[in-house]
GROMACS .gro file of C-alpha atoms in nm:
model
  429
    1MET     CA    1   2.759   9.159  -9.680
    2LYS     CA    2   2.475   9.459  -9.644
    3THR     CA    3   2.630   9.692  -9.305
    4LEU     CA    4   2.368   9.936  -9.114
    5LEU     CA    5   2.492  10.279  -9.096
    6LEU     CA    6   2.510  10.379  -8.664
    7GLY     CA    7   2.672  10.636  -8.700
    8GLY     CA    8   3.021  10.794  -8.545
    9ASN     CA    9   3.282  10.875  -8.335
   10GLY     CA   10   3.445  11.185  -8.482
   11SER     CA   11   3.727  10.927  -8.637
   12GLU     CA   12   3.512  10.623  -8.807
   13GLN     CA   13   3.228  10.566  -8.906
   14VAL     CA   14   2.980  10.270  -8.640
   15LEU     CA   15   2.849  10.021  -8.870
   16ALA     CA   16   2.702   9.675  -8.824
   17ASP     CA   17   2.634   9.349  -9.028
   18ALA     CA   18   2.263   9.338  -9.143
   19ALA     CA   19   2.357   8.962  -9.100
   20GLN     CA   20   2.405   8.940  -8.751
   21LEU     CA   21   2.087   9.141  -8.640
   22ASN     CA   22   1.973   8.732  -8.654
   23ARG     CA   23   2.167   8.743  -8.328
   24HIS     CA   24   1.904   9.001  -8.160
   25GLY     CA   25   1.958   9.315  -8.074
   26LEU     CA   26   1.902   9.604  -7.764
   27ILE     CA   27   1.843   9.971  -7.743
   28ALA     CA   28   1.835  10.072  -7.368
   29GLY     CA   29   1.884  10.389  -7.186
   30ALA     CA   30   1.682  10.667  -6.926
   31THR     CA   31   1.328  10.826  -7.097
   32GLY     CA   32   1.467  11.112  -7.288
   33THR     CA   33   1.817  11.029  -7.374
   34GLY     CA   34   1.696  10.922  -7.790
   35LYS     CA   35   1.595  10.583  -7.758
   36THR     CA   36   1.352  10.603  -7.997
   37VAL     CA   37   1.550  10.841  -8.295
   38SER     CA   38   1.816  10.567  -8.298
   39LEU     CA   39   1.534  10.289  -8.306
   40GLN     CA   40   1.386  10.488  -8.639
   41VAL     CA   41   1.764  10.472  -8.791
   42ILE     CA   42   1.792  10.122  -8.690
   43ILE     CA   43   1.445  10.073  -8.862
   44GLU     CA   44   1.530  10.290  -9.136
   45GLN     CA   45   1.877  10.117  -9.231
   46LEU     CA   46   1.721   9.756  -9.190
   47SER     CA   47   1.409   9.878  -9.511
   48ALA     CA   48   1.688  10.001  -9.738
   49ALA     CA   49   1.862   9.680  -9.715
   50GLY     CA   50   1.560   9.506  -9.794
   51VAL     CA   51   1.457   9.424  -9.439
   52PRO     CA   52   1.076   9.432  -9.392
   53SER     CA   53   1.022   9.522  -9.016
   54PHE     CA   54   0.736   9.523  -8.693
   55VAL     CA   55   0.781   9.778  -8.482
   56PRO     CA   56   0.529   9.874  -8.156
   57ASP     CA   57   0.432  10.263  -8.188
   58ILE     CA   58   0.408  10.265  -7.803
   59LYS     CA   59   0.439  10.695  -7.769
   60GLY     CA   60   0.310  10.745  -8.179
   61ASP     CA   61   0.645  10.904  -8.250
   62LEU     CA   62   0.717  10.641  -8.531
   63SER     CA   63   0.390  10.753  -8.736
   64GLY     CA   64   0.708  10.970  -8.901
   65LEU     CA   65   0.858  10.644  -9.048
   66GLY     CA   66   0.550  10.668  -9.300
   67ALA     CA   67   0.658  11.084  -9.322
   68ALA     CA   68   1.022  11.224  -9.516
   69GLY     CA   69   1.216  11.362  -9.256
   70LYS     CA   70   1.319  11.802  -9.275
   71ALA     CA   71   1.642  11.980  -9.273
   72HIS     CA   72   1.805  12.118  -8.985
   73ARG     CA   73   2.084  12.304  -8.814
   74LYS     CA   74   2.194  12.016  -8.581
   75VAL     CA   75   2.098  11.700  -8.825
   76SER     CA   76   2.381  11.933  -9.055
   77GLN     CA   77   2.577  11.924  -8.717
   78ARG     CA   78   2.524  11.547  -8.635
   79LEU     CA   79   2.575  11.452  -9.029
   80ASP     CA   80   2.914  11.683  -9.111
   81PHE     CA   81   3.035  11.476  -8.743
   82ILE     CA   82   2.967  11.164  -8.910
   83GLY     CA   83   3.110  11.229  -9.161
   84ILE     CA   84   2.750  11.119  -9.428
   85ALA     CA   85   2.727  11.293  -9.755
   86ASN     CA   86   2.421  11.162  -9.904
   87HIS     CA   87   2.177  11.201  -9.644
   88ALA     CA   88   1.811  11.194  -9.879
   89PHE     CA   89   1.513  11.292  -9.644
   90THR     CA   90   1.276  11.061  -9.755
   91ALA     CA   91   0.972  10.841  -9.625
   92VAL     CA   92   0.999  10.475  -9.544
   93PRO     CA   93   0.752  10.233  -9.656
   94ALA     CA   94   0.486  10.126  -9.357
   95VAL     CA   95   0.175   9.939  -9.318
   96PHE     CA   96  -0.002  10.057  -9.023
   97TRP     CA   97  -0.203   9.823  -8.779
   98ASP     CA   98  -0.428   9.849  -8.520
   99ILE     CA   99  -0.640   9.618  -8.255
  100LYS     CA  100  -0.949   9.889  -8.300
  101GLY     CA  101  -0.901   9.959  -8.674
  102LYS     CA  102  -0.899  10.347  -8.613
  103LYS     CA  103  -0.576  10.445  -8.681
  104GLY     CA  104  -0.449  10.119  -8.867
  105HIS     CA  105  -0.524   9.786  -9.051
  106PRO     CA  106  -0.726   9.583  -8.810
  107ILE     CA  107  -0.440   9.262  -8.671
  108ARG     CA  108  -0.620   9.046  -8.571
  109THR     CA  109  -0.594   8.630  -8.455
  110THR     CA  110  -0.818   8.336  -8.407
  111VAL     CA  111  -0.853   8.178  -8.098
  112SER     CA  112  -0.708   7.875  -8.172
  113GLU     CA  113  -0.415   7.998  -8.291
  114MET     CA  114  -0.360   8.172  -7.979
  115GLY     CA  115  -0.365   7.886  -7.806
  116PRO     CA  116  -0.487   7.796  -7.426
  117LEU     CA  117  -0.107   7.897  -7.243
  118LEU     CA  118  -0.117   8.246  -7.420
  119LEU     CA  119  -0.482   8.290  -7.283
  120SER     CA  120  -0.444   8.123  -6.934
  121ASN     CA  121  -0.133   8.410  -6.879
  122LEU     CA  122  -0.381   8.675  -7.030
  123LEU     CA  123  -0.648   8.565  -6.837
  124GLU     CA  124  -0.469   8.564  -6.524
  125LEU     CA  125  -0.588   8.183  -6.500
  126ASN     CA  126  -0.502   7.951  -6.133
  127ASP     CA  127  -0.403   7.564  -6.268
  128THR     CA  128  -0.726   7.468  -6.179
  129GLN     CA  129  -0.869   7.724  -6.436
  130SER     CA  130  -0.586   7.671  -6.708
  131GLY     CA  131  -0.700   7.311  -6.720
  132ILE     CA  132  -1.049   7.413  -6.770
  133LEU     CA  133  -0.922   7.618  -7.066
  134TYR     CA  134  -0.701   7.337  -7.242
  135ALA     CA  135  -1.012   7.077  -7.132
  136CYS     CA  136  -1.209   7.392  -7.337
  137PHE     CA  137  -0.980   7.341  -7.698
  138ARG     CA  138  -0.954   7.000  -7.628
  139GLU     CA  139  -1.333   6.927  -7.663
  140ALA     CA  140  -1.378   7.160  -7.961
  141ASP     CA  141  -1.045   6.986  -8.121
  142ALA     CA  142  -1.273   6.594  -8.114
  143GLN     CA  143  -1.615   6.860  -8.263
  144GLY     CA  144  -1.399   6.974  -8.555
  145TRP     CA  145  -1.550   7.315  -8.425
  146LEU     CA  146  -1.372   7.653  -8.542
  147MET     CA  147  -1.270   7.821  -8.232
  148LEU     CA  148  -1.215   8.186  -8.407
  149ASP     CA  149  -1.303   8.467  -8.166
  150LEU     CA  150  -1.462   8.518  -7.822
  151GLU     CA  151  -1.836   8.440  -7.929
  152ASP     CA  152  -1.710   8.073  -7.978
  153LEU     CA  153  -1.538   8.084  -7.706
  154ASN     CA  154  -1.727   8.175  -7.443
  155ALA     CA  155  -2.011   7.894  -7.661
  156MET     CA  156  -1.742   7.626  -7.548
  157LEU     CA  157  -1.680   7.716  -7.216
  158GLN     CA  158  -2.110   7.698  -7.158
  159CYS     CA  159  -2.121   7.403  -7.367
  160LEU     CA  160  -1.814   7.222  -7.114
  161GLY     CA  161  -2.055   7.384  -6.822
  162GLU     CA  162  -2.386   7.218  -6.935
  163ASN     CA  163  -2.199   6.864  -6.973
  164ALA     CA  164  -2.026   6.911  -6.655
  165LYS     CA  165  -2.144   6.531  -6.567
  166THR     CA  166  -2.093   6.351  -6.900
  167LEU     CA  167  -1.699   6.512  -6.977
  168LYS     CA  168  -1.642   6.433  -6.622
  169GLN     CA  169  -1.467   6.069  -6.717
  170ALA     CA  170  -1.290   6.275  -6.943
  171TYR     CA  171  -1.182   6.631  -6.858
  172GLY     CA  172  -1.188   6.577  -6.435
  173ASN     CA  173  -1.421   6.813  -6.265
  174ILE     CA  174  -1.561   7.106  -6.454
  175SER     CA  175  -1.673   7.330  -6.196
  176ALA     CA  176  -1.935   7.649  -6.264
  177ALA     CA  177  -1.758   7.864  -6.032
  178SER     CA  178  -1.446   7.768  -6.251
  179ILE     CA  179  -1.620   7.835  -6.554
  180GLY     CA  180  -1.753   8.166  -6.417
  181ALA     CA  181  -1.415   8.291  -6.306
  182ILE     CA  182  -1.323   8.221  -6.663
  183ARG     CA  183  -1.590   8.458  -6.830
  184ARG     CA  184  -1.602   8.717  -6.605
  185ARG     CA  185  -1.220   8.776  -6.637
  186LEU     CA  186  -1.372   8.677  -7.064
  187LEU     CA  187  -1.568   9.074  -6.979
  188VAL     CA  188  -1.299   9.263  -6.863
  189LEU     CA  189  -1.070   9.198  -7.153
  190GLU     CA  190  -1.332   9.248  -7.385
  191GLU     CA  191  -1.391   9.570  -7.268
  192GLN     CA  192  -0.985   9.646  -7.364
  193GLY     CA  193  -1.007   9.540  -7.717
  194LEU     CA  194  -0.999   9.159  -7.712
  195ALA     CA  195  -1.247   9.078  -7.919
  196ASP     CA  196  -1.117   9.333  -8.160
  197PHE     CA  197  -0.804   9.121  -8.145
  198LEU     CA  198  -1.001   8.747  -8.188
  199GLY     CA  199  -1.163   8.704  -8.529
  200GLU     CA  200  -1.126   8.663  -8.868
  201PRO     CA  201  -0.929   8.778  -9.153
  202ALA     CA  202  -0.607   8.656  -8.917
  203VAL     CA  203  -0.291   8.814  -8.992
  204GLN     CA  204  -0.050   8.528  -9.148
  205VAL     CA  205   0.345   8.565  -9.087
  206GLN     CA  206   0.355   8.647  -9.477
  207ASP     CA  207   0.131   8.920  -9.444
  208LEU     CA  208   0.445   9.067  -9.224
  209ILE     CA  209   0.705   9.002  -9.499
  210HIS     CA  210   0.672   9.184  -9.772
  211ILE     CA  211   0.930   9.397 -10.014
  212ASP     CA  212   0.862   9.668 -10.231
  213ASP     CA  213   0.888   9.697 -10.658
  214SER     CA  214   1.153   9.942 -10.527
  215GLY     CA  215   1.301   9.701 -10.332
  216LYS     CA  216   1.318   9.836  -9.932
  217GLY     CA  217   1.141   9.605  -9.656
  218LEU     CA  218   0.796   9.733  -9.533
  219VAL     CA  219   0.787   9.886  -9.181
  220ASN     CA  220   0.512   9.736  -9.003
  221ILE     CA  221   0.415   9.992  -8.783
  222LEU     CA  222   0.134   9.868  -8.472
  223GLU     CA  223  -0.090  10.178  -8.293
  224ALA     CA  224   0.036  10.018  -7.974
  225ALA     CA  225  -0.031  10.400  -7.723
  226THR     CA  226  -0.370  10.317  -7.662
  227LEU     CA  227  -0.345   9.923  -7.562
  228ILE     CA  228  -0.046   9.921  -7.371
  229GLN     CA  229  -0.297  10.242  -7.162
  230GLN     CA  230  -0.560  10.030  -7.151
  231SER     CA  231  -0.411   9.698  -7.129
  232PRO     CA  232  -0.046   9.585  -7.113
  233ARG     CA  233  -0.089   9.284  -7.072
  234LEU     CA  234  -0.276   9.234  -7.418
  235TYR     CA  235   0.041   9.406  -7.534
  236SER     CA  236   0.234   9.173  -7.434
  237THR     CA  237   0.037   8.880  -7.523
  238LEU     CA  238  -0.059   9.005  -7.873
  239LEU     CA  239   0.396   9.058  -7.926
  240LEU     CA  240   0.419   8.654  -7.785
  241TRP     CA  241   0.150   8.528  -8.031
  242LEU     CA  242   0.353   8.709  -8.299
  243LEU     CA  243   0.667   8.550  -8.226
  244SER     CA  244   0.488   8.201  -8.153
  245GLU     CA  245   0.354   8.253  -8.516
  246LEU     CA  246   0.676   8.344  -8.662
  247TYR     CA  247   0.827   8.028  -8.486
  248GLU     CA  248   0.544   7.765  -8.578
  249ASP     CA  249   0.513   7.858  -8.956
  250LEU     CA  250   0.835   7.978  -9.122
  251PRO     CA  251   1.007   7.688  -9.199
  252GLU     CA  252   1.417   7.645  -9.105
  253VAL     CA  253   1.638   7.857  -9.309
  254GLY     CA  254   1.995   7.849  -9.096
  255ASP     CA  255   2.127   8.179  -9.162
  256LEU     CA  256   2.099   8.436  -9.398
  257GLU     CA  257   2.324   8.772  -9.545
  258LYS     CA  258   1.992   8.952  -9.365
  259PRO     CA  259   1.723   8.901  -9.128
  260LYS     CA  260   1.358   8.786  -9.328
  261LEU     CA  261   1.211   8.992  -9.068
  262VAL     CA  262   1.319   9.196  -8.736
  263ILE     CA  263   1.071   9.309  -8.484
  264PHE     CA  264   1.135   9.504  -8.234
  265ILE     CA  265   0.979   9.484  -7.867
  266ASP     CA  266   0.947   9.837  -7.720
  267GLU     CA  267   0.900   9.753  -7.311
  268ALA     CA  268   1.035   9.497  -7.331
  269HIS     CA  269   1.008   9.387  -6.918
  270LEU     CA  270   0.572   9.370  -6.959
  271MET     CA  271   0.698   9.100  -7.218
  272PHE     CA  272   0.865   8.904  -6.875
  273LYS     CA  273   0.682   9.051  -6.639
  274LEU     CA  274   0.384   8.953  -6.718
  275ALA     CA  275   0.460   8.642  -6.873
  276GLY     CA  276   0.409   8.306  -6.566
  277LYS     CA  277   0.724   8.039  -6.575
  278ALA     CA  278   0.599   7.824  -6.793
  279LEU     CA  279   0.552   8.117  -7.059
  280LEU     CA  280   0.880   8.302  -6.991
  281GLU     CA  281   1.034   7.949  -7.026
  282LYS     CA  282   0.897   7.952  -7.382
  283VAL     CA  283   0.979   8.275  -7.417
  284GLU     CA  284   1.386   8.211  -7.361
  285GLN     CA  285   1.333   7.919  -7.603
  286VAL     CA  286   1.153   8.077  -7.917
  287VAL     CA  287   1.428   8.350  -7.874
  288ARG     CA  288   1.689   8.114  -7.923
  289LEU     CA  289   1.541   7.923  -8.175
  290ILE     CA  290   1.402   8.176  -8.396
  291ARG     CA  291   1.713   8.335  -8.508
  292SER     CA  292   1.745   7.998  -8.733
  293LYS     CA  293   1.383   8.053  -8.898
  294GLY     CA  294   1.573   8.401  -9.055
  295VAL     CA  295   1.406   8.663  -8.745
  296GLY     CA  296   1.593   8.866  -8.522
  297VAL     CA  297   1.445   9.019  -8.211
  298VAL     CA  298   1.560   9.387  -8.111
  299PHE     CA  299   1.431   9.442  -7.709
  300ILE     CA  300   1.364   9.777  -7.612
  301THR     CA  301   1.384   9.883  -7.205
  302GLN     CA  302   1.495  10.156  -7.050
  303ASN     CA  303   1.759   9.931  -6.778
  304PRO     CA  304   1.928   9.658  -7.020
  305LEU     CA  305   1.859   9.391  -6.639
  306ASP     CA  306   1.560   9.368  -6.723
  307ILE     CA  307   1.588   9.118  -6.986
  308PRO     CA  308   1.672   8.735  -6.803
  309ASP     CA  309   1.996   8.636  -6.846
  310ALA     CA  310   1.898   8.362  -7.090
  311VAL     CA  311   1.812   8.582  -7.349
  312ALA     CA  312   2.034   8.868  -7.279
  313GLY     CA  313   2.287   8.652  -7.353
  314GLN     CA  314   2.178   8.557  -7.723
  315LEU     CA  315   2.176   8.931  -7.820
  316GLY     CA  316   2.490   9.070  -8.079
  317LEU     CA  317   2.367   9.421  -8.130
  318LYS     CA  318   2.340   9.650  -7.828
  319VAL     CA  319   2.252  10.019  -7.790
  320GLN     CA  320   2.364  10.146  -7.512
  321HIS     CA  321   2.167  10.530  -7.438
  322ALA     CA  322   2.289  10.690  -7.108
  323LEU     CA  323   2.183  10.542  -6.785
  324ARG     CA  324   2.164  10.793  -6.490
  325ALA     CA  325   2.284  10.748  -6.150
  326PHE     CA  326   2.069  10.886  -5.823
  327THR     CA  327   2.115  10.603  -5.570
  328ALA     CA  328   2.376  10.332  -5.492
  329LYS     CA  329   2.195  10.086  -5.679
  330ASP     CA  330   2.136  10.270  -5.984
  331LYS     CA  331   2.540  10.301  -5.997
  332LYS     CA  332   2.480   9.911  -5.901
  333SER     CA  333   2.337   9.928  -6.243
  334ILE     CA  334   2.547  10.146  -6.433
  335ARG     CA  335   2.847   9.900  -6.280
  336ALA     CA  336   2.670   9.555  -6.501
  337VAL     CA  337   2.570   9.722  -6.721
  338ALA     CA  338   2.920   9.873  -6.809
  339ALA     CA  339   3.049   9.510  -6.706
  340ASN     CA  340   2.888   9.326  -7.009
  341PHE     CA  341   3.025   9.515  -7.282
  342ARG     CA  342   3.469   9.408  -7.439
  343ALA     CA  343   3.623   9.767  -7.301
  344ASN     CA  344   3.746   9.986  -7.475
  345PRO     CA  345   4.115  10.130  -7.428
  346HIS     CA  346   4.051  10.464  -7.479
  347PHE     CA  347   3.805  10.531  -7.259
  348ASP     CA  348   3.631  10.352  -6.942
  349THR     CA  349   3.261  10.240  -6.982
  350GLU     CA  350   3.185  10.312  -6.648
  351THR     CA  351   3.222  10.639  -6.618
  352VAL     CA  352   3.106  10.730  -6.949
  353LEU     CA  353   2.794  10.565  -7.001
  354PRO     CA  354   2.583  10.797  -6.676
  355GLU     CA  355   2.753  11.088  -6.873
  356LEU     CA  356   2.608  11.016  -7.240
  357ALA     CA  357   2.430  11.363  -7.367
  358VAL     CA  358   2.083  11.328  -7.555
  359GLY     CA  359   2.112  11.105  -7.878
  360GLU     CA  360   2.478  10.921  -7.812
  361ALA     CA  361   2.508  10.570  -7.696
  362LEU     CA  362   2.773  10.273  -7.621
  363VAL     CA  363   2.758  10.070  -7.913
  364SER     CA  364   2.869   9.691  -7.954
  365SER     CA  365   2.758   9.426  -8.196
  366LEU     CA  366   2.914   9.095  -8.386
  367ASP     CA  367   3.127   9.073  -8.636
  368ASN     CA  368   3.166   8.847  -8.921
  369GLN     CA  369   3.305   8.600  -8.715
  370GLY     CA  370   3.007   8.636  -8.459
  371LYS     CA  371   3.210   8.802  -8.207
  372PRO     CA  372   3.114   9.083  -8.012
  373THR     CA  373   3.288   9.443  -8.086
  374VAL     CA  374   3.495   9.710  -7.882
  375VAL     CA  375   3.201   9.949  -7.756
  376GLU     CA  376   3.218  10.239  -7.972
  377LYS     CA  377   3.109  10.641  -7.796
  378THR     CA  378   2.880  10.679  -8.097
  379LEU     CA  379   2.679  10.990  -8.207
  380MET     CA  380   2.338  10.809  -8.352
  381SER     CA  381   2.288  10.894  -8.717
  382PRO     CA  382   1.989  11.147  -8.760
  383PRO     CA  383   1.695  10.976  -8.919
  384VAL     CA  384   1.543  11.057  -9.285
  385SER     CA  385   1.223  11.016  -9.193
  386LYS     CA  386   1.000  11.265  -8.998
  387ILE     CA  387   1.100  11.290  -8.637
  388GLY     CA  388   0.785  11.326  -8.446
  389PRO     CA  389   0.432  11.185  -8.528
  390ILE     CA  390   0.252  11.270  -8.838
  391ALA     CA  391  -0.178  11.352  -8.877
  392LEU     CA  392  -0.420  11.081  -8.864
  393LYS     CA  393  -0.549  11.238  -9.188
  394ASP     CA  394  -0.142  11.111  -9.366
  395ILE     CA  395  -0.198  10.734  -9.146
  396LYS     CA  396  -0.581  10.697  -9.362
  397THR     CA  397  -0.371  10.850  -9.724
  398ILE     CA  398  -0.104  10.521  -9.644
  399MET     CA  399  -0.403  10.288  -9.563
  400ALA     CA  400  -0.588  10.380  -9.860
  401ASN     CA  401  -0.290  10.316 -10.071
  402SER     CA  402  -0.153   9.971  -9.864
  403PRO     CA  403  -0.164   9.602 -10.009
  404HIS     CA  404  -0.368   9.464  -9.717
  405GLY     CA  405  -0.690   9.717  -9.704
  406GLU     CA  406  -0.945   9.537  -9.903
  407LYS     CA  407  -0.812   9.220  -9.699
  408PHE     CA  408  -0.876   9.283  -9.338
  409ASN     CA  409  -1.008   9.620  -9.293
  410GLN     CA  410  -1.397   9.388  -9.329
  411ARG     CA  411  -1.417   9.183  -9.053
  412ILE     CA  412  -1.589   8.796  -9.162
  413ASN     CA  413  -1.750   8.548  -8.879
  414ARG     CA  414  -1.801   8.196  -9.063
  415GLU     CA  415  -1.952   7.954  -8.885
  416SER     CA  416  -1.796   7.792  -8.624
  417ALA     CA  417  -1.804   7.652  -8.299
  418HIS     CA  418  -2.105   7.970  -8.142
  419GLU     CA  419  -2.313   7.887  -8.451
  420LEU     CA  420  -2.271   7.550  -8.441
  421LEU     CA  421  -2.403   7.514  -8.076
  422LYS     CA  422  -2.695   7.767  -8.110
  423LYS     CA  423  -2.805   7.562  -8.412
  424ARG     CA  424  -2.826   7.247  -8.227
  425ALA     CA  425  -2.960   7.386  -7.923
  426GLN     CA  426  -3.253   7.478  -8.193
  427GLN     CA  427  -3.283   7.206  -8.326
  428SER     CA  428  -3.306   7.055  -7.899
  429ALA     CA  429  -3.560   7.279  -7.884
   0.00000   0.00000   0.00000
């Protein structure tokens, strides 16, 4: 059994069974209470156990995983309290990804792999416009044309508009106004990074699941600070696409000794807030079933009540940092969060929750029989890697030694819908 050392309560260490992360997890708490460091520690522990992970870096702090940490008086005090004798500062094997390709290898997928459901939600289309987008995909399939990038999608939309009368019997009314609205939304998102995200070579699931020569799991770090500021909807869509790809491509494996991959979803409330009803149902279904593929999902958010009940019911590991009570609504939230833990007879969870210091958390996981453990007030372990960001030149050095550079750094453009339609138009002329 692989165990993760999360921290200690002064009398014993607080551990979690790596296998139970297949049941998913949650890291929550107010701003400045220590969520990022807890996230960093869990990623390190997973890597040491041979479990790869994927994590968006929304503040730039997690790039520090790629460098060794340094000794500090406060770190030493924490190690003594927890009872950690061997704490070797070391870097974690990391791969950096970035939609723009500036602070990591370009991460891409194709229009076809993203699919009409995710695209409709990303473009905020109404039912009529969504129907036209579905028709666009159907017609491309019927003609045997690949839709790889934004040029292909625009070419197909133009083709639908030009042949609206001919295609009406197959797909219903295709109005120029609806096509125009879709293309305007594409134009806006193109400026926000959609054109960089759609294309080839596309990232495949297996590109993210790697173990290095020493047996450590590689950490895939997505540069998301700029992305989440410019287009939070594109950020959430990227993570939804990744979840869907993992669910569709990986085989059923049942309960493993440890997960194949753990994906961390920071600012998780965006995923559920920006998803339409149909997509939200899809997300809830994927989260329920993806554990059978050996994939764990850990949500990071300020308020755990942001997570829908259908998803919250699947969570095994909970790391709850302090919640502050300034209003009656805040106090009600604290009461609701405390009620979700299995009570510890030594303290009152509702009283302790708002009083937790920075770096402290209420921790509960599942035992080897799948039952929630008693909640423990825990001082989280210090990371072995660097706390805070590393310089861009250090990221470039890691990228230069990455196994993915040769494959993904150069964009390719195969013959697809745009080129074929352009060739057909030239022949007609």
